[in-house]
Coordinates of C-alpha atoms and ligand atoms in Angstrom, one line a residue:
M140 CA -38.6 30.0 11.1
A141 CA -38.1 29.7 7.3
L142 CA -34.5 30.4 8.2
F143 CA -34.6 28.0 10.8
L144 CA -35.3 25.4 7.8
V145 CA -33.6 26.6 5.7
L146 CA -30.6 26.7 7.4
S147 CA -31.1 22.8 8.2
I148 CA -31.9 21.6 5.6
L149 CA -28.7 22.6 4.0
I150 CA -26.7 21.4 7.1
I151 CA -28.6 18.2 6.8
T152 CA -27.8 18.0 2.9
T153 CA -24.3 19.3 2.8
H154 CA -23.6 16.7 5.8
F155 CA -25.5 14.4 3.6
C156 CA -22.4 15.1 0.5
E157 CA -20.5 15.1 2.6
G158 CA -20.0 11.1 3.1
Y159 CA -17.0 9.1 0.8
K160 CA -16.3 5.4 0.2
A161 CA -12.7 5.8 1.0
L162 CA -10.7 2.4 0.8
V163 CA -7.7 2.5 3.4
V164 CA -4.7 -0.7 3.4
T165 CA -2.3 -1.1 5.8
Q166 CA 0.4 -4.0 4.7
M167 CA 3.5 -4.3 7.7
P168 CA 1.9 -6.8 10.1
S169 CA 3.2 -5.1 12.5
K170 CA 1.8 -2.6 15.8
S171 CA 3.1 0.4 14.9
H172 CA 2.0 0.8 11.7
S173 CA -0.8 -0.1 11.8
I174 CA -1.7 2.8 14.3
L175 CA -1.2 5.5 11.7
N176 CA -3.9 3.8 10.1
D177 CA -6.3 2.8 12.6
A178 CA -5.6 6.6 13.4
I179 CA -7.1 7.7 9.8
V180 CA -9.7 5.3 10.0
K181 CA -11.3 6.4 13.1
Q182 CA -11.2 9.7 12.1
L183 CA -13.0 9.0 8.8
L184 CA -15.7 6.9 10.6
K185 CA -16.0 10.0 12.7
E186 CA -16.7 12.3 10.2
G187 CA -19.5 9.6 8.9
N188 CA -17.4 8.7 5.6
E189 CA -17.8 4.7 4.7
V190 CA -15.0 2.7 5.4
T191 CA -13.4 -0.3 4.1
Y192 CA -10.3 -1.0 5.3
V193 CA -7.5 -4.0 4.9
R194 CA -5.8 -4.5 7.4
S195 CA -2.9 -6.8 8.5
I196 CA -3.3 -7.0 12.7
E197 CA -6.9 -6.9 14.8
Y198 CA -9.2 -3.5 14.5
K199 CA -9.8 -2.9 18.3
N200 CA -13.3 -2.1 18.8
P201 CA -14.7 -1.4 15.3
P202 CA -18.1 0.1 15.0
S203 CA -20.5 -1.8 13.1
T204 CA -19.9 0.0 10.0
L205 CA -16.8 -0.3 9.4
R206 CA -15.4 -3.9 6.5
Q207 CA -12.8 -5.4 7.5
I208 CA -10.4 -7.5 4.9
D209 CA -7.9 -9.5 7.0
V210 CA -4.5 -9.5 5.6
S211 CA -2.5 -10.8 8.3
S212 CA -1.7 -13.8 6.5
N213 CA 1.3 -11.0 5.1
A214 CA 3.5 -11.9 8.1
E215 CA 4.4 -14.7 6.3
A216 CA 6.1 -12.7 3.9
I217 CA 8.7 -11.8 6.3
P218 CA 11.3 -14.3 7.7
A219 CA 10.5 -15.1 11.3
N220 CA 13.7 -14.0 13.1
A221 CA 14.2 -11.1 10.8
L222 CA 14.7 -8.6 13.6
N223 CA 16.7 -10.0 16.4
I224 CA 18.9 -7.9 19.2
R225 CA 21.7 -10.7 19.1
S226 CA 22.4 -10.6 15.3
I227 CA 22.1 -7.0 15.6
M228 CA 24.5 -6.7 18.0
D229 CA 27.5 -8.9 16.9
R230 CA 26.3 -7.2 13.2
S231 CA 25.5 -11.0 11.8
V232 CA 23.1 -9.2 10.0
R233 CA 22.3 -6.5 7.4
V234 CA 19.5 -4.5 8.6
N235 CA 19.6 -1.5 6.4
D236 CA 20.4 -3.1 2.9
H237 CA 18.5 -1.5 0.5
Y238 CA 18.1 -4.6 -1.6
T239 CA 17.0 -7.0 1.4
V240 CA 14.7 -4.2 2.4
K241 CA 12.8 -3.8 -1.0
H242 CA 12.8 -7.2 -1.9
R243 CA 11.0 -8.5 1.6
M244 CA 8.5 -4.7 1.3
T245 CA 7.4 -5.9 -2.2
G246 CA 7.1 -8.9 -0.8
V247 CA 4.5 -8.2 1.7
S248 CA 2.4 -6.2 -1.1
I249 CA 2.2 -8.5 -3.1
K250 CA 1.2 -11.0 -0.4
T251 CA -1.2 -8.3 0.7
M252 CA -2.7 -8.5 -3.5
E253 CA -3.5 -12.3 -3.4
N254 CA -5.0 -12.4 -0.6
K255 CA -8.3 -14.4 -1.7
D256 CA -10.3 -11.5 0.1
V257 CA -8.4 -8.9 -1.8
Q258 CA -8.8 -10.1 -5.1
K259 CA -12.7 -10.7 -4.7
L260 CA -13.1 -7.2 -4.0
L261 CA -11.5 -6.3 -6.6
S262 CA -13.0 -8.2 -8.8
D263 CA -16.7 -7.4 -8.0
P264 CA -17.8 -5.3 -10.7
K265 CA -20.2 -3.4 -8.1
E266 CA -17.3 -1.9 -6.3
H267 CA -16.4 1.6 -5.7
F268 CA -14.6 4.0 -4.3
D269 CA -14.2 7.3 -3.9
V270 CA -10.5 7.4 -2.7
V271 CA -7.7 4.8 -1.9
I272 CA -5.3 5.3 1.2
V273 CA -2.1 3.0 1.1
E274 CA 0.5 2.8 3.4
F275 CA 3.9 3.1 1.0
L276 CA 6.2 0.0 1.0
D277 CA 8.7 1.0 -1.0
N278 CA 7.3 0.1 -4.3
D279 CA 4.4 0.5 -6.5
L280 CA 1.9 -2.4 -6.7
L281 CA -1.0 -1.1 -4.6
A282 CA -0.8 2.0 -6.2
S283 CA -2.8 -0.4 -8.4
F284 CA -6.4 -0.2 -6.3
A285 CA -6.6 3.5 -7.7
A286 CA -6.3 2.2 -11.3
V287 CA -9.5 -0.8 -10.9
F288 CA -10.8 1.5 -9.5
D289 CA -11.0 4.1 -11.5
C290 CA -10.3 7.0 -8.1
P291 CA -7.9 8.9 -6.8
M292 CA -4.6 7.6 -5.1
I293 CA -2.6 8.4 -1.6
W294 CA 0.2 7.1 -0.5
L295 CA 0.3 7.2 3.3
S296 CA 4.5 7.5 4.3
P297 CA 5.1 5.8 7.5
I298 CA 8.3 7.6 7.9
E299 CA 10.5 10.9 7.9
V300 CA 10.6 13.0 3.7
N301 CA 12.3 10.2 1.9
S302 CA 13.8 10.1 -1.8
D303 CA 11.3 6.9 -2.9
I304 CA 8.7 8.2 -2.2
L305 CA 9.2 11.5 -3.2
S306 CA 10.2 10.6 -7.0
R307 CA 7.1 8.8 -7.0
I308 CA 5.4 12.6 -6.9
D309 CA 8.4 14.9 -8.2
E310 CA 11.9 15.0 -8.0
I311 CA 15.1 13.1 -5.7
P312 CA 16.0 15.4 -3.5
N313 CA 19.3 16.2 -3.2
P314 CA 21.9 13.6 -1.3
A315 CA 24.5 16.9 -0.8
Y316 CA 22.1 17.9 2.2
V317 CA 19.0 15.0 2.5
P318 CA 20.3 12.0 3.8
D319 CA 18.6 9.0 2.9
I320 CA 16.0 7.6 5.1
M321 CA 18.0 4.1 6.0
S322 CA 21.3 6.6 6.0
L323 CA 23.3 5.9 9.0
N324 CA 24.7 10.4 8.4
I325 CA 23.2 13.4 9.1
A326 CA 24.0 16.7 7.3
P327 CA 25.7 18.3 7.4
F328 CA 28.1 16.0 5.5
T329 CA 31.6 15.9 5.4
F330 CA 32.8 14.4 1.4
P331 CA 33.0 10.9 2.1
Q332 CA 29.3 11.0 3.4
R333 CA 28.4 13.1 0.7
V334 CA 29.7 10.5 -2.1
Q335 CA 28.0 8.0 0.9
E336 CA 24.4 9.2 0.0
L337 CA 24.8 10.2 -3.9
W338 CA 26.4 6.7 -4.1
S339 CA 23.0 5.4 -2.0
R340 CA 21.1 6.6 -4.2
L341 CA 22.5 5.7 -6.7
K342 CA 21.9 2.1 -5.6
S343 CA 18.5 2.0 -4.9
Q344 CA 17.6 3.5 -7.6
Y345 CA 19.2 0.8 -10.0
L346 CA 18.1 -2.2 -7.5
Y347 CA 15.2 -0.7 -8.5
Y348 CA 14.6 -0.9 -11.8
R349 CA 16.9 -3.8 -12.1
Y350 CA 14.8 -6.3 -9.8
I351 CA 11.9 -4.6 -7.8
D352 CA 10.1 -3.3 -11.2
D353 CA 9.9 -6.7 -12.6
I354 CA 9.0 -8.7 -9.7
Q355 CA 5.8 -5.3 -9.1
S356 CA 5.1 -5.8 -12.9
E357 CA 4.8 -9.5 -13.0
A358 CA 2.2 -9.1 -10.0
Y359 CA 0.1 -6.3 -11.5
N360 CA 0.2 -8.5 -14.9
R361 CA -1.4 -11.6 -12.6
L362 CA -2.9 -9.6 -9.9
V363 CA -4.3 -6.5 -11.2
A364 CA -4.5 -5.7 -14.5
P365 CA -7.2 -8.7 -15.5
H366 CA -10.0 -6.9 -12.8
I367 CA -9.1 -3.6 -15.3
I368 CA -9.6 -6.0 -18.1
A369 CA -13.2 -7.2 -16.2
R370 CA -14.4 -3.8 -15.9
G371 CA -14.1 -2.6 -19.9
R372 CA -10.7 -0.6 -19.7
K373 CA -7.1 -1.3 -21.0
P374 CA -4.9 -1.5 -18.7
P375 CA -2.4 1.1 -17.6
T376 CA 1.1 0.2 -17.6
I377 CA 2.6 0.5 -13.9
Q378 CA 4.6 3.5 -14.7
E379 CA 1.3 5.1 -15.9
I380 CA 0.5 3.9 -11.7
R381 CA 3.4 4.8 -10.1
Y382 CA 3.5 8.4 -11.4
N383 CA -0.7 9.1 -11.4
V384 CA -0.7 9.7 -7.7
S385 CA -2.6 12.2 -6.2
L386 CA -1.2 13.2 -2.5
V387 CA 1.0 12.2 -0.1
L388 CA 0.5 11.6 3.7
G389 CA 3.6 12.3 5.3
Y390 CA 4.5 10.9 8.1
S391 CA 7.3 13.7 8.8
H392 CA 7.7 17.0 10.8
V393 CA 10.2 20.1 11.1
S394 CA 10.3 19.4 14.6
M395 CA 10.8 16.5 14.5
G396 CA 13.2 15.4 10.3
E397 CA 14.5 18.5 8.4
A398 CA 13.0 21.4 6.6
A399 CA 13.0 19.8 3.7
R400 CA 11.8 21.1 0.4
L401 CA 8.7 19.7 -0.2
P402 CA 6.4 19.5 -3.3
Q403 CA 2.2 20.7 -3.2
S404 CA 1.3 17.3 -3.6
Y405 CA 3.5 15.8 0.2
K406 CA 1.5 17.2 3.3
P407 CA 4.0 16.1 6.6
V408 CA 1.0 15.6 9.4
G409 CA 3.5 13.7 11.5
G410 CA 2.1 13.2 14.7
Y411 CA -1.7 13.0 13.3
H412 CA -2.0 8.9 15.8
I413 CA -1.8 11.0 18.7
D414 CA -5.2 11.1 21.0
E415 CA -5.8 14.5 22.5
D416 CA -8.2 12.5 24.7
I417 CA -5.0 11.2 26.9
K418 CA -6.2 8.5 29.2
P419 CA -5.2 9.4 33.2
L420 CA -2.7 6.3 34.3
P421 CA -4.0 3.7 36.4
E422 CA -4.0 3.8 40.1
N423 CA -0.9 2.2 41.2
L424 CA 0.9 4.0 38.3
M425 CA -0.6 7.2 38.8
E426 CA 0.8 7.1 42.5
I427 CA 4.5 5.3 41.7
M428 CA 5.2 8.4 39.1
D429 CA 3.4 11.6 41.9
D430 CA 6.2 9.7 44.6
A431 CA 9.1 9.8 42.3
K432 CA 10.7 12.6 43.3
D433 CA 13.9 11.7 41.0
G434 CA 12.5 10.8 38.3
V435 CA 10.8 8.4 35.9
I436 CA 12.8 7.0 33.6
Y437 CA 10.4 5.0 30.5
F438 CA 12.3 2.6 29.1
S439 CA 10.3 0.4 25.6
M440 CA 12.1 -0.8 22.8
G441 CA 8.7 -0.6 20.5
S442 CA 6.5 -3.6 19.3
N443 CA 8.7 -5.1 17.2
L444 CA 12.1 -5.8 19.0
K445 CA 11.4 -8.5 21.7
S446 CA 13.2 -7.7 25.2
K447 CA 13.4 -11.2 25.7
E448 CA 15.9 -11.5 22.5
W449 CA 17.9 -9.8 24.1
P450 CA 21.3 -11.4 25.2
E451 CA 21.2 -13.0 28.5
E452 CA 23.9 -11.5 30.3
T453 CA 22.5 -8.3 28.8
K454 CA 19.5 -8.9 30.4
Q455 CA 21.0 -9.4 33.2
S456 CA 23.8 -6.1 33.5
I457 CA 20.8 -4.0 32.2
L458 CA 18.8 -5.1 35.2
Q459 CA 21.6 -4.3 37.0
M460 CA 22.8 -1.1 36.2
L461 CA 19.0 0.3 36.3
G462 CA 19.0 -1.0 40.2
G463 CA 21.7 1.3 41.0
L464 CA 20.1 4.5 39.1
K465 CA 18.4 7.0 41.7
Q466 CA 15.5 7.2 39.3
T467 CA 12.1 4.9 39.3
V468 CA 13.0 2.9 36.1
F469 CA 9.2 1.5 34.1
W470 CA 11.0 -1.4 31.8
K471 CA 8.5 -2.4 29.1
F472 CA 9.9 -6.4 28.7
E473 CA 7.9 -9.2 28.0
K474 CA 8.9 -11.4 29.8
M475 CA 9.5 -11.1 34.2
L476 CA 12.5 -11.3 35.2
P477 CA 13.7 -12.5 39.0
N478 CA 15.7 -10.3 41.0
V479 CA 14.3 -7.1 40.5
P480 CA 15.5 -3.7 42.1
K481 CA 12.8 -2.4 43.4
N482 CA 13.4 1.6 41.8
V483 CA 12.4 -0.8 38.3
H484 CA 9.3 -1.9 37.2
I485 CA 8.6 -4.7 34.7
S486 CA 5.6 -4.8 32.8
N487 CA 4.7 -6.5 29.3
W488 CA 2.9 -3.2 28.7
F489 CA 2.5 0.9 30.0
P490 CA 0.4 3.0 29.2
Q491 CA 2.9 4.8 26.9
L492 CA 1.3 8.1 26.3
S493 CA -0.1 8.3 30.2
I494 CA 3.7 8.5 31.5
L495 CA 5.6 10.8 29.0
S496 CA 2.4 13.4 29.9
H497 CA 3.6 12.6 34.1
P498 CA 5.5 15.7 34.8
N499 CA 7.5 13.5 36.5
C500 CA 8.6 11.6 33.1
A501 CA 12.6 12.3 33.1
L502 CA 13.4 10.5 30.9
F503 CA 12.3 8.1 27.1
I504 CA 14.4 4.9 26.0
T505 CA 13.5 4.2 22.5
H506 CA 14.4 2.3 19.8
G507 CA 13.9 5.9 17.8
G508 CA 11.2 4.6 16.2
L509 CA 9.2 7.5 14.6
L510 CA 6.1 7.3 15.7
S511 CA 7.8 6.8 19.6
T512 CA 10.0 9.9 18.7
A513 CA 6.4 12.2 18.2
E514 CA 5.3 11.4 21.3
A515 CA 8.4 12.2 23.8
L516 CA 8.5 15.1 21.1
Y517 CA 4.8 16.5 21.7
F518 CA 5.4 16.2 25.9
G519 CA 8.6 17.1 25.0
V520 CA 10.4 14.0 27.3
P521 CA 14.6 13.5 26.3
I522 CA 15.0 10.5 24.7
I523 CA 18.2 8.4 24.7
G524 CA 17.7 6.8 21.2
I525 CA 18.9 2.7 20.9
P526 CA 18.3 2.4 17.0
A527 CA 18.8 -1.2 15.7
F528 CA 16.9 -1.0 11.6
G529 CA 15.0 0.8 9.0
D530 CA 15.0 4.8 9.9
Q531 CA 15.3 4.3 13.9
F532 CA 19.1 5.9 12.8
V533 CA 18.4 8.9 11.0
N534 CA 15.9 9.4 12.8
I535 CA 18.1 9.1 16.3
K536 CA 20.5 11.5 14.7
R537 CA 18.5 14.1 14.4
A538 CA 17.4 14.4 17.7
A539 CA 20.9 13.9 18.8
S540 CA 21.6 17.2 16.4
K541 CA 19.0 18.9 17.8
G542 CA 20.2 18.6 21.4
F543 CA 17.3 16.2 22.5
G544 CA 18.2 13.7 22.4
V545 CA 21.5 10.6 22.4
E546 CA 21.9 8.1 20.1
V547 CA 23.6 4.3 21.7
D548 CA 25.0 2.2 19.9
M549 CA 23.9 -1.8 19.9
S550 CA 26.3 -3.3 21.0
F551 CA 28.0 -5.5 23.4
N552 CA 29.3 -2.3 25.3
V553 CA 25.5 -1.2 25.2
V554 CA 25.2 -1.1 29.3
E555 CA 27.7 0.9 30.2
D556 CA 27.0 3.7 27.0
L557 CA 23.5 3.8 28.6
R558 CA 24.7 4.4 31.7
T559 CA 26.7 7.3 30.6
A560 CA 24.1 8.9 28.9
I561 CA 21.5 8.5 31.4
E562 CA 24.5 10.8 33.9
E563 CA 24.6 12.8 30.7
I564 CA 20.9 13.0 30.4
T565 CA 19.8 13.6 33.8
S566 CA 21.8 16.3 34.8
N567 CA 22.2 18.1 32.2
P568 CA 19.2 20.1 31.5
S569 CA 19.7 21.2 28.3
Y570 CA 17.9 18.4 26.5
R571 CA 14.6 18.6 28.2
Q572 CA 14.8 22.4 27.4
K573 CA 15.7 21.6 23.5
A574 CA 12.8 18.5 24.0
K575 CA 10.6 21.8 25.9
E576 CA 11.8 24.0 22.7
F577 CA 11.2 21.3 19.8
S578 CA 7.6 20.0 21.6
F579 CA 6.8 24.1 21.5
I580 CA 7.5 23.4 17.7
Y581 CA 6.3 20.1 17.0
H582 CA 2.6 22.4 18.9
D583 CA 2.7 25.4 17.2
R584 CA 0.8 24.4 13.9
P585 CA -2.1 26.6 12.3
V586 CA -4.1 23.2 12.8
K587 CA -3.6 20.1 14.9
P588 CA -2.4 17.8 12.1
I589 CA -5.2 15.2 12.2
V590 CA -7.5 17.8 11.1
E591 CA -5.0 19.1 8.0
L592 CA -4.6 15.7 6.9
S593 CA -8.7 15.0 7.1
H594 CA -8.7 18.1 5.1
W595 CA -6.7 17.2 2.6
V596 CA -8.0 13.6 1.5
R597 CA -10.9 15.3 1.3
H598 CA -9.5 17.7 -1.1
V599 CA -8.6 15.2 -3.4
V600 CA -11.9 13.2 -3.4
Q601 CA -13.7 16.4 -4.5
T602 CA -11.2 17.9 -6.9
R603 CA -11.2 13.7 -8.2
G604 CA -7.5 13.4 -7.5
A605 CA -6.3 17.0 -6.8
P606 CA -4.1 17.3 -10.5
H607 CA -3.5 20.8 -9.7
L608 CA -1.5 19.9 -7.0
R609 CA 0.8 17.8 -8.8
S610 CA 4.5 18.5 -10.0
P611 CA 5.3 19.2 -13.5
A612 CA 9.0 17.5 -12.1
I613 CA 6.9 13.5 -13.2
H614 CA 6.9 14.7 -16.8
V615 CA 9.6 15.2 -17.5
P616 CA 12.8 13.0 -18.3
F617 CA 15.6 13.0 -16.1
Y618 CA 17.2 13.8 -19.0
Q619 CA 15.5 17.0 -20.2
R620 CA 15.5 17.9 -15.8
F621 CA 19.4 18.2 -16.3
Y622 CA 19.4 19.1 -19.2
L623 CA 21.5 17.1 -20.3
D624 CA 20.0 17.0 -24.1
L625 CA 21.4 20.8 -24.0
A626 CA 24.6 19.4 -22.5
L627 CA 25.1 17.8 -25.7
S628 CA 23.9 19.7 -28.2
I629 CA 26.8 22.3 -26.8
L630 CA 29.2 19.2 -26.8
V631 CA 28.4 18.3 -30.2
L632 CA 28.6 21.9 -31.6
L633 CA 31.8 22.2 -29.9
V634 CA 33.2 19.4 -31.3
I635 CA 32.0 20.6 -34.5
S636 CA 33.4 23.9 -34.6
I637 CA 36.9 22.8 -33.6
K638 CA 36.8 20.4 -36.2
L639 CA 35.4 23.2 -39.3
L640 CA 38.8 25.5 -37.7
K641 CA 41.1 23.0 -37.5
L642 CA 39.9 22.4 -40.8
V643 CA 40.1 26.3 -41.4
I644 CA 44.0 26.3 -40.7
K645 CA 45.1 24.0 -42.4
L646 CA 44.0 25.0 -45.7
V647 CA 45.5 28.8 -44.8
W648 CA 48.2 26.6 -43.9
S649 CA 48.4 24.2 -47.0
K650 CA 47.9 28.2 -49.2
K651 CA 51.1 29.8 -47.1
K652 CA 53.3 26.1 -47.1
P653 CA 54.3 26.3 -50.8
V654 CA 55.1 30.5 -50.2
T655 CA 57.7 29.7 -47.6
K656 CA 59.5 27.2 -49.2
K657 CA 59.9 28.4 -52.6
K658 CA 61.4 31.4 -50.4
K659 CA 63.8 29.3 -48.5
N660 CA 64.8 27.5 -51.8
Ligands
NAG986 C1 -5.7 8.3 -12.7 O1 -6.3 9.0 -11.6 C2 -7.7 9.4 -11.7 C3 -8.1 9.7 -10.7 O2 -6.7 10.8 -10.0 C4 -8.3 7.9 -11.8 O3 -9.3 8.2 -12.0 C5 -7.4 7.4 -13.0 O4 -8.2 6.3 -13.4 C6 -6.5 7.3 -13.1 N1 -5.1 6.2 -14.2 C7 -4.7 5.4 -13.8 C8 -3.8 5.0 -15.7 O5 -4.3 5.3 -13.0

């Protein structure tokens, strides 16, 4: 009885100590980005923590304990037709231009900070948090939340391992074998590709220091620093804030990315958003899938690219091409189309996970977003990727090099290329085989990614920022890291030695000279 009492007191008190206060921030007003933070919020709440959620998309069915701050007005920082299939097809926009992307992302971050409810949160001296988890958008502005609340800071990196995030906690990965996140190359590189990667890395760093740093510093001084002063502290510089990150939760995994070298404070938890509890298919879809003896092709370009933006003639040709297949097709399309062939089913929403989990799902045609790639791998379904922007190119190229995917170019030839790719994947069993192999690698981890994520967040809270995980590299300036000081010293020594040697030779020579002259005379 006594033991029982002690035990229950122990359980109650440890449980009581367990809850912490977290601030979670999604900035991008996009469904796929919020899915990532929604999953974290859900997990933290489940563990009994107190969560404040700054979010750009509605969080469905929130528990009464969740406090939300709506920053959906962020969308104003992104031009309305920033993503348009036609302009991608006719190459009239440069989707992966470093400057445009960084500039736009920083604009979203500034919008987040300008939000009046966010400002209210920052200015309230009674507010405090044990940890801040923020979606990383290529700038450091929102890391300053941690400086205001004097608490540890965690970045959530929504893409595979990349130089922008690693440069904040360690070193930039070697461009000779790690592609840029917006690259169109995949290692091993040819000589021109290697040069291209180095150039893009240098350009990215240059743009950051030349433009982004000024913009974010101005915003920091205007929107954040006054709150730190009001709390009686001297505001750190944004550079100090930049390198004061406790942890990066990376949406990455070797099954999708590469076996990159990672610092201790980077935790690859790719796939954590997938809820193990897969909902059964609605009855009508279940029936169609069960009956599809040639398999089902699931076609969805994600939530950012709207299918209605496909050029009219391309839409019709896609529909015709799909109608000629023996497989059943589910096409996620926001608008009903006329003359839909009977093997094609169009809807503006499909239960993606439940479809992918069905054994008759033969193929997933996707834009190649990382979440979709992870979901395909989770169930071992091969993919065709039609990448449109950002990291989608690299994701698909990796899937292709691993053997479970085929890339189709978003061009005016897309229908023909798509038909060829579908034939290739559905007739050659090696794609499915590879998808199953990489699915095994995806699942074969010591713990589930969401459990790992939750462990590390707690670890950061309990150790007040996990300073022991930080790479010593962040305190070593560039010239020391590359021993440029040593190189310079050797150079200087060399130059001095040569000068001295010349002097000595000259002296010896001039002493000898008169002698020889005499002889001649
Ligand atoms: C650095 O991070 C720690 C927590 O890890 C925090 O308490 C401190 O206020 C931060 N300092 C600055 C200058 O941001």
